[in-house]
Amino acid sequence: MSEEADLTQEERRHEERSRKHKAVVDARIAAAKVDKGLVLVLTGNGKGKSSSAFGMVARSLGYGRTAAVFQFIKSKEDVGERAFLARQPGVSWENCGEGFTWETQNRRRDIAMAQAGWEKAKLALADPEVSLVVLDELTYLINYRYLSLDEVLPPIRDRPPMQHVVITGRAAHDELIALADTVSTIRDEKHAFRAGVRAQIGIDL
Amino acid sequence: MSEEADLTQEERRHEERSRKHKAVVDARIAAAKVDKGLVLVLTGNGKGKSSSAFGMVARSLGYGRTAAVFQFIKSKEDVGERAFLARQPGVSWENCGEGFTWETQNRRRDIAMAQAGWEKAKLALADPEVSLVVLDELTYLINYRYLSLDEVLPPIRDRPPMQHVVITGRAAHDELIALADTVSTIRDEKHAFRAGVRAQIGIDL
């Protein structure tokens, strides 16, 4: 008796259910035919927003594609992701910040850095050779009014049609969410920090 | 007149608020003194769970650390993250699946692959030389009863104390959440797929 003929009743039911489910999923997949550059927004107060953006950089590199990363809050010294990804062929990396506003305590200087960073980001957003643009912690620059929506939205909207953009940060503005193709809100259910664990190398840094 | 002396009233208020906020944040950071290997669970139905795990692999590599990745659903062909990260020094990578259950339609075979994958994952979870273990889509194996909690929880709980574990997948079991140090639930607010866009290279694949 073959293995196939030897299925239990439960296994047979599972096979039948799976076949039906597959038909539904396949139909949905067949209906999705469009290829386009996406705007993804990763927001919310939970852990995983920036790391998800960097995972997409890794994915892109798997296809030999290029990525331009702009970190609008973090300074150069902070970051493991920079140490590894910035040295990869096809990746450009700019740190356009000096820490959060309560660290720098100088609004004028923060605004100047944000504006200078955004000028560089605009060049990437106009460059069809760049497959993926990461705008890490961009939401804060809008929420703190370091950059206006009128400055931020048009270069994203008018970018090359196949270029992907990933935007991270808490409390994404409604206009960013409206512009996005995909939005994930990452909710903080539990965080080691509240149990007295400091930021861990390779996880948080 | 120096630049500092030339602050507007709003800038001065900002500086004052920032100073107070910094005191609060600094006190919280000072209170978090513990270093330990973390269990992170990234769950929910939104985009960004697996990519976040791979971003943490990239971060770890920035410090010359090692990572072992187990993909319990995806087969070898699917993945850009594998193409890039698996070839990095210090990374081991196992694909222990052949697609979702409705794809394979063979429960017995899915269980056998899950069990074989878990045997390999247990070796990584017992190895203090591995800094980070990624258990991608592990939640489904528990939810489909391919693996029991009695098989899964003890090796995670008893791992080397400084080893980090990242678990991804929808609908994480309560016992996994209880075991975790950090849990993020990623909510799907909006997804390009529902607007007819298929999975995009470098973003979804």
XYZ file of N, CA and C in Angstrom, chain A residues 28-195:
504
model
N -6.691 34.836 -5.183
C -6.290 36.164 -4.714
C -4.937 36.559 -5.299
N -4.018 35.596 -5.313
C -2.684 35.887 -5.845
C -2.775 36.194 -7.337
N -3.635 35.443 -8.044
C -3.784 35.671 -9.485
C -4.367 37.057 -9.757
N -5.189 37.555 -8.824
C -5.820 38.871 -9.008
C -4.818 40.012 -8.805
N -3.745 39.736 -8.075
C -2.726 40.764 -7.812
C -1.664 40.662 -8.900
N -1.728 41.564 -9.843
C -0.866 41.460 -11.034
C 0.078 42.645 -11.169
N -0.190 43.701 -10.411
C 0.538 44.954 -10.604
C 1.930 44.867 -9.974
N 2.922 45.394 -10.687
C 4.241 45.654 -10.099
C 4.404 47.157 -9.980
N 4.809 47.611 -8.819
C 5.070 49.045 -8.678
C 5.970 49.304 -7.485
N 6.592 50.450 -7.512
C 7.355 50.886 -6.352
C 6.390 51.205 -5.231
N 6.672 50.705 -4.052
C 5.757 50.853 -2.919
C 6.268 51.892 -1.930
N 5.326 52.529 -1.271
C 5.656 53.292 -0.064
C 5.154 52.485 1.120
N 6.073 52.113 2.004
C 5.706 51.372 3.212
C 5.944 52.265 4.417
N 4.976 52.281 5.313
C 5.124 53.022 6.567
C 5.072 52.028 7.719
N 6.099 52.052 8.549
C 6.160 51.211 9.745
C 6.098 52.139 10.943
N 4.969 52.119 11.627
C 4.779 53.086 12.700
C 4.324 52.371 13.974
N 3.926 53.130 14.986
C 3.544 52.531 16.264
C 4.698 52.594 17.247
N 4.415 52.248 18.495
C 5.410 52.437 19.555
C 6.209 51.176 19.897
N 5.978 50.096 19.150
C 6.641 48.831 19.480
C 7.997 48.668 18.817
N 8.734 47.682 19.282
C 10.039 47.369 18.703
C 9.887 46.679 17.354
N 10.731 47.063 16.381
C 10.769 46.337 15.129
C 10.624 47.181 13.872
N 10.403 48.486 14.030
C 10.164 49.324 12.858
C 11.441 49.481 12.018
N 12.483 49.993 12.641
C 13.726 50.218 11.892
C 14.356 48.895 11.481
N 14.335 47.916 12.379
C 14.956 46.640 12.013
C 14.246 46.036 10.805
N 12.936 46.228 10.691
C 12.216 45.727 9.530
C 12.695 46.414 8.255
N 12.911 47.711 8.328
C 13.432 48.438 7.162
C 14.799 47.873 6.752
N 15.633 47.572 7.747
C 16.965 47.058 7.416
C 16.889 45.630 6.866
N 15.898 44.878 7.320
C 15.668 43.563 6.728
C 15.314 43.670 5.255
N 14.574 44.706 4.897
C 14.244 44.895 3.477
C 15.457 45.341 2.667
N 16.376 46.064 3.303
C 17.649 46.360 2.637
C 18.373 45.039 2.343
N 18.428 44.151 3.335
C 19.089 42.850 3.137
C 18.412 42.070 2.004
N 17.087 42.045 2.009
C 16.353 41.370 0.927
C 16.724 41.933 -0.432
N 16.741 43.250 -0.540
C 17.065 43.891 -1.819
C 18.462 43.503 -2.276
N 19.390 43.456 -1.328
C 20.767 43.105 -1.677
C 20.841 41.674 -2.188
N 19.926 40.841 -1.758
C 19.851 39.468 -2.251
C 19.578 39.387 -3.744
N 19.024 40.442 -4.296
C 18.769 40.501 -5.741
C 19.749 41.436 -6.448
N 20.809 41.819 -5.756
C 21.800 42.715 -6.348
C 21.278 44.124 -6.552
N 20.226 44.493 -5.798
C 19.670 45.841 -5.940
C 20.366 46.846 -5.032
N 20.052 48.091 -5.237
C 20.714 49.169 -4.498
C 19.772 49.750 -3.447
N 20.368 50.335 -2.416
C 19.566 50.966 -1.361
C 20.269 52.218 -0.859
N 19.474 53.215 -0.537
C 19.985 54.446 0.090
C 19.261 54.606 1.413
N 20.036 54.676 2.492
C 19.460 54.751 3.835
C 19.753 56.117 4.441
N 18.711 56.733 4.996
C 18.844 58.002 5.709
C 18.331 57.802 7.116
N 19.207 57.963 8.084
C 18.785 57.871 9.481
C 18.694 59.289 10.025
N 17.464 59.727 10.286
C 17.250 61.141 10.594
C 17.434 61.488 12.064
N 17.526 60.503 12.908
C 17.699 60.798 14.334
C 19.041 60.270 14.830
N 19.316 59.030 14.496
C 20.522 58.411 15.029
C 21.779 59.092 14.516
N 22.738 59.228 15.385
C 24.039 59.719 14.963
C 24.881 58.529 14.534
N 26.007 58.817 13.924
C 26.840 57.766 13.332
C 27.288 56.701 14.320
N 27.531 57.111 15.549
C 28.184 56.176 16.481
C 27.265 55.040 16.930
N 25.965 55.280 16.851
C 25.027 54.386 17.514
C 24.942 52.955 16.991
N 25.243 52.704 15.725
C 24.459 51.722 15.013
C 25.182 50.517 14.426
N 24.727 49.315 14.847
C 25.204 48.060 14.278
C 24.773 47.870 12.846
N 23.550 48.292 12.533
C 23.046 48.154 11.169
C 23.927 48.916 10.182
N 24.374 50.086 10.615
C 25.258 50.862 9.744
C 26.591 50.143 9.546
N 27.148 49.658 10.664
C 28.459 48.993 10.594
C 28.444 47.876 9.552
N 27.336 47.151 9.492
C 27.278 46.026 8.556
C 26.790 46.443 7.173
N 25.653 47.127 7.100
C 25.016 47.354 5.793
C 25.711 48.443 4.978
N 26.245 49.468 5.656
C 26.825 50.586 4.897
C 28.054 50.150 4.108
N 28.670 49.042 4.516
C 29.866 48.608 3.796
C 29.544 47.679 2.624
N 28.260 47.383 2.420
C 27.877 46.487 1.324
C 27.865 47.237 -0.007
N 28.314 46.593 -1.092
C 28.219 47.242 -2.395
C 26.759 47.547 -2.724
N 26.511 48.722 -3.238
C 25.149 49.091 -3.613
C 24.386 49.839 -2.545
N 25.002 50.005 -1.368
C 24.312 50.703 -0.273
C 24.972 52.056 -0.015
N 24.178 53.107 0.039
C 24.686 54.388 0.544
C 23.976 54.681 1.858
N 24.637 55.354 2.739
C 24.137 55.509 4.114
C 24.458 56.907 4.628
N 23.451 57.588 5.121
C 23.648 58.930 5.688
C 23.013 58.991 7.062
N 23.783 59.383 8.053
C 23.185 59.724 9.345
C 23.006 61.226 9.395
N 21.752 61.638 9.527
C 21.415 63.073 9.439
C 20.869 63.547 10.768
N 21.345 62.980 11.866
C 20.838 63.399 13.162
C 21.918 63.319 14.217
N 21.571 63.801 15.374
C 22.496 63.754 16.519
C 21.778 63.256 17.756
N 20.737 62.469 17.540
C 19.978 61.964 18.675
C 18.621 62.634 18.740
N 17.798 62.163 19.670
C 16.463 62.731 19.801
C 16.536 64.149 20.330
N 15.438 64.866 20.123
C 15.394 66.294 20.438
C 15.735 66.579 21.906
N 15.359 65.653 22.801
C 15.692 65.888 24.211
C 17.175 65.659 24.482
N 17.856 64.986 23.545
C 19.305 64.826 23.679
C 20.025 66.074 23.203
N 19.645 66.535 22.043
C 20.376 67.647 21.437
C 20.025 68.965 22.119
N 18.759 69.118 22.535
C 18.305 70.325 23.237
C 18.529 71.600 22.434
N 18.635 71.465 21.141
C 18.857 72.665 20.334
C 18.027 72.544 19.066
N 16.870 73.169 19.114
C 15.907 73.004 18.037
C 16.433 73.554 16.716
N 17.121 74.664 16.791
C 17.595 75.297 15.563
C 18.579 74.381 14.833
N 19.458 73.794 15.617
C 20.450 72.885 15.033
C 19.802 71.610 14.495
N 18.817 71.067 15.238
C 18.089 69.883 14.768
C 17.412 70.162 13.433
N 16.811 71.341 13.315
C 16.127 71.694 12.071
C 17.132 71.792 10.923
N 18.269 72.422 11.196
C 19.290 72.549 10.149
C 19.761 71.174 9.681
N 19.959 70.236 10.626
C 20.396 68.889 10.243
C 19.309 68.165 9.459
N 18.063 68.330 9.893
C 16.950 67.677 9.198
C 16.861 68.193 7.762
N 16.973 69.486 7.608
C 16.864 70.083 6.270
C 18.015 69.610 5.376
N 19.216 69.586 5.936
C 20.373 69.144 5.147
C 20.212 67.672 4.761
N 19.718 66.846 5.703
C 19.475 65.436 5.411
C 18.431 65.261 4.329
N 17.377 66.083 4.414
C 16.297 65.937 3.438
C 16.751 66.321 2.034
N 17.645 67.309 1.937
C 18.194 67.664 0.617
C 18.890 66.456 -0.014
N 19.616 65.703 0.811
C 20.294 64.499 0.289
C 19.284 63.405 -0.055
N 18.271 63.245 0.797
C 17.257 62.218 0.530
C 16.541 62.513 -0.782
N 16.310 63.781 -1.065
C 15.618 64.135 -2.305
C 16.401 63.679 -3.536
N 17.726 63.737 -3.447
C 18.539 63.260 -4.578
C 18.310 61.766 -4.811
N 18.266 60.993 -3.723
C 18.005 59.546 -3.863
C 16.606 59.304 -4.417
N 15.635 60.086 -3.955
C 14.241 59.918 -4.393
C 14.046 60.344 -5.850
N 15.040 60.962 -6.431
C 14.960 61.362 -7.839
C 15.808 60.456 -8.727
N 16.449 59.468 -8.114
C 17.444 58.662 -8.842
C 16.894 57.267 -9.150
N 16.596 56.982 -10.416
C 16.021 55.669 -10.761
C 16.991 54.503 -10.550
N 18.266 54.799 -10.322
C 19.228 53.724 -10.035
C 19.116 53.228 -8.596
N 18.417 53.969 -7.764
C 18.245 53.558 -6.362
C 16.954 52.747 -6.252
N 17.068 51.456 -5.897
C 15.874 50.592 -5.845
C 15.037 50.834 -4.598
N 15.706 51.140 -3.495
C 15.025 51.237 -2.200
C 15.587 52.421 -1.423
N 14.693 53.274 -0.955
C 15.101 54.401 -0.104
C 14.504 54.179 1.282
N 15.346 54.138 2.295
C 14.879 54.021 3.677
C 14.971 55.394 4.341
N 13.836 55.840 4.866
C 13.772 57.129 5.572
C 13.478 56.818 7.039
N 14.550 56.468 7.752
C 14.411 55.947 9.109
C 14.118 57.075 10.095
N 13.017 56.961 10.823
C 12.574 57.949 11.815
C 12.139 59.269 11.179
N 11.725 59.219 9.945
C 11.270 60.444 9.268
C 10.044 61.046 9.952
N 9.200 60.194 10.531
C 7.933 60.705 11.089
C 8.164 61.813 12.111
N 9.240 61.691 12.891
C 9.487 62.685 13.940
C 9.761 64.062 13.350
N 10.448 64.091 12.216
C 10.800 65.370 11.592
C 9.549 66.124 11.172
N 8.539 65.366 10.774
C 7.263 65.998 10.417
C 6.523 66.400 11.688
N 6.470 65.484 12.655
C 5.715 65.767 13.880
C 6.313 66.930 14.678
N 7.631 67.049 14.650
C 8.293 68.164 15.358
C 8.330 69.435 14.500
N 7.820 69.349 13.286
C 7.831 70.473 12.326
C 9.240 70.902 11.948
N 10.145 69.936 11.896
C 11.469 70.230 11.347
C 11.380 70.301 9.828
N 10.460 69.500 9.278
C 10.180 69.518 7.841
C 8.667 69.633 7.677
N 8.226 70.362 6.659
C 6.789 70.473 6.407
C 6.347 69.358 5.456
N 5.079 69.049 5.488
C 4.537 68.049 4.564
C 4.733 68.490 3.116
N 4.664 69.781 2.886
C 4.870 70.290 1.521
C 6.279 70.034 1.018
N 7.221 69.938 1.924
C 8.582 69.606 1.520
C 8.757 68.100 1.331
N 8.054 67.324 2.169
C 8.318 65.882 2.228
C 7.518 65.101 1.183
N 6.246 65.399 1.051
C 5.393 64.519 0.237
C 5.714 64.545 -1.265
N 5.883 65.719 -1.896
C 6.076 65.699 -3.351
C 7.266 64.856 -3.832
N 8.440 64.953 -3.216
C 9.544 64.120 -3.725
C 9.271 62.617 -3.588
N 8.493 62.228 -2.587
C 8.142 60.807 -2.454
C 7.137 60.432 -3.540
N 6.135 61.288 -3.706
C 5.078 61.010 -4.683
C 5.626 60.968 -6.109
N 6.601 61.808 -6.398
C 7.097 61.956 -7.774
C 8.352 61.127 -8.060
N 8.663 60.175 -7.203
C 9.892 59.402 -7.392
C 9.752 58.453 -8.596
N 10.849 57.802 -9.013
C 10.771 56.833 -10.121
C 9.759 55.728 -9.797
N 8.975 55.306 -10.784
C 7.815 54.442 -10.495
C 8.138 53.080 -9.865
N 9.343 52.548 -10.076
C 9.642 51.238 -9.488
C 10.446 51.329 -8.195
N 10.692 52.539 -7.729
C 11.493 52.693 -6.503
C 10.613 52.494 -5.261
N 11.119 51.677 -4.326
C 10.416 51.466 -3.051
C 10.937 52.426 -1.988
N 10.032 52.849 -1.112
C 10.404 53.751 -0.015
C 9.872 53.169 1.286
N 10.722 53.044 2.274
C 10.283 52.585 3.593
C 10.501 53.714 4.596
N 9.421 54.090 5.272
C 9.439 55.185 6.249
C 9.155 54.599 7.627
N 9.984 54.932 8.611
C 9.738 54.425 9.962
C 9.572 55.567 10.959
N 9.027 55.232 12.107
C 8.902 56.175 13.212
C 7.510 56.140 13.821
N 7.423 56.542 15.082
C 6.136 56.548 15.786
C 5.202 57.604 15.198
N 3.927 57.386 15.419
C 2.911 58.414 15.163
C 3.010 59.015 13.770
N 3.037 58.154 12.758
C 3.099 58.648 11.377
C 1.918 59.574 11.088
N 2.197 60.677 10.454
C 1.161 61.662 10.105
C 0.139 61.040 9.134
N -1.119 61.451 9.276
C -2.185 60.927 8.410
C -1.867 61.072 6.926
N -1.175 62.119 6.571
C -0.886 62.331 5.146
C 0.156 61.321 4.637
N 1.049 60.924 5.517
C 2.003 59.868 5.142
C 1.270 58.547 4.971
N 0.342 58.296 5.878
C -0.427 57.050 5.819
C -1.291 57.018 4.560
N -1.849 58.171 4.207
C -2.669 58.246 2.998
C -1.822 57.979 1.750
N -0.609 58.460 1.764
C 0.286 58.284 0.611
C 0.778 56.835 0.479
N 0.849 56.124 1.597
C 1.491 54.801 1.617
C 0.636 53.736 0.935
N 1.316 52.725 0.380
C 0.638 51.537 -0.134
C 0.429 50.517 0.972
N 1.389 50.418 1.859
C 1.346 49.430 2.938
C 1.700 50.129 4.250
N 0.879 49.918 5.249
C 1.114 50.531 6.561
C 0.994 49.450 7.629
N 2.010 49.315 8.442
C 1.959 48.419 9.604
C 2.124 49.239 10.869
N 1.256 48.989 11.823
C 1.398 49.637 13.130
C 1.898 48.606 14.119
N 3.042 48.891 14.693
C 3.719 47.933 15.567
C 3.421 48.302 17.010
N 2.637 47.466 17.649
C 2.197 47.767 19.007
C 3.151 47.137 20.018
N 3.486 47.914 21.022
C 4.376 47.459 22.088
C 3.540 46.705 23.115
N 3.604 45.368 23.089
C 2.836 44.553 24.040
C 3.625 44.353 25.322
N 4.936 44.327 25.131
C 5.824 43.934 26.227
C 7.203 44.390 25.775
N 7.986 44.941 26.693
C 9.332 45.357 26.286
C 10.305 45.106 27.432
N 11.416 44.477 27.084
C 12.430 44.114 28.078
C 12.917 45.329 28.871
N 12.920 46.491 28.229
C 13.379 47.718 28.880
C 12.603 47.986 30.164
N 11.303 47.725 30.116
C 10.474 47.983 31.305
C 10.759 46.980 32.417
N 11.439 45.892 32.074
C 11.861 44.936 33.102
C 13.311 45.192 33.512
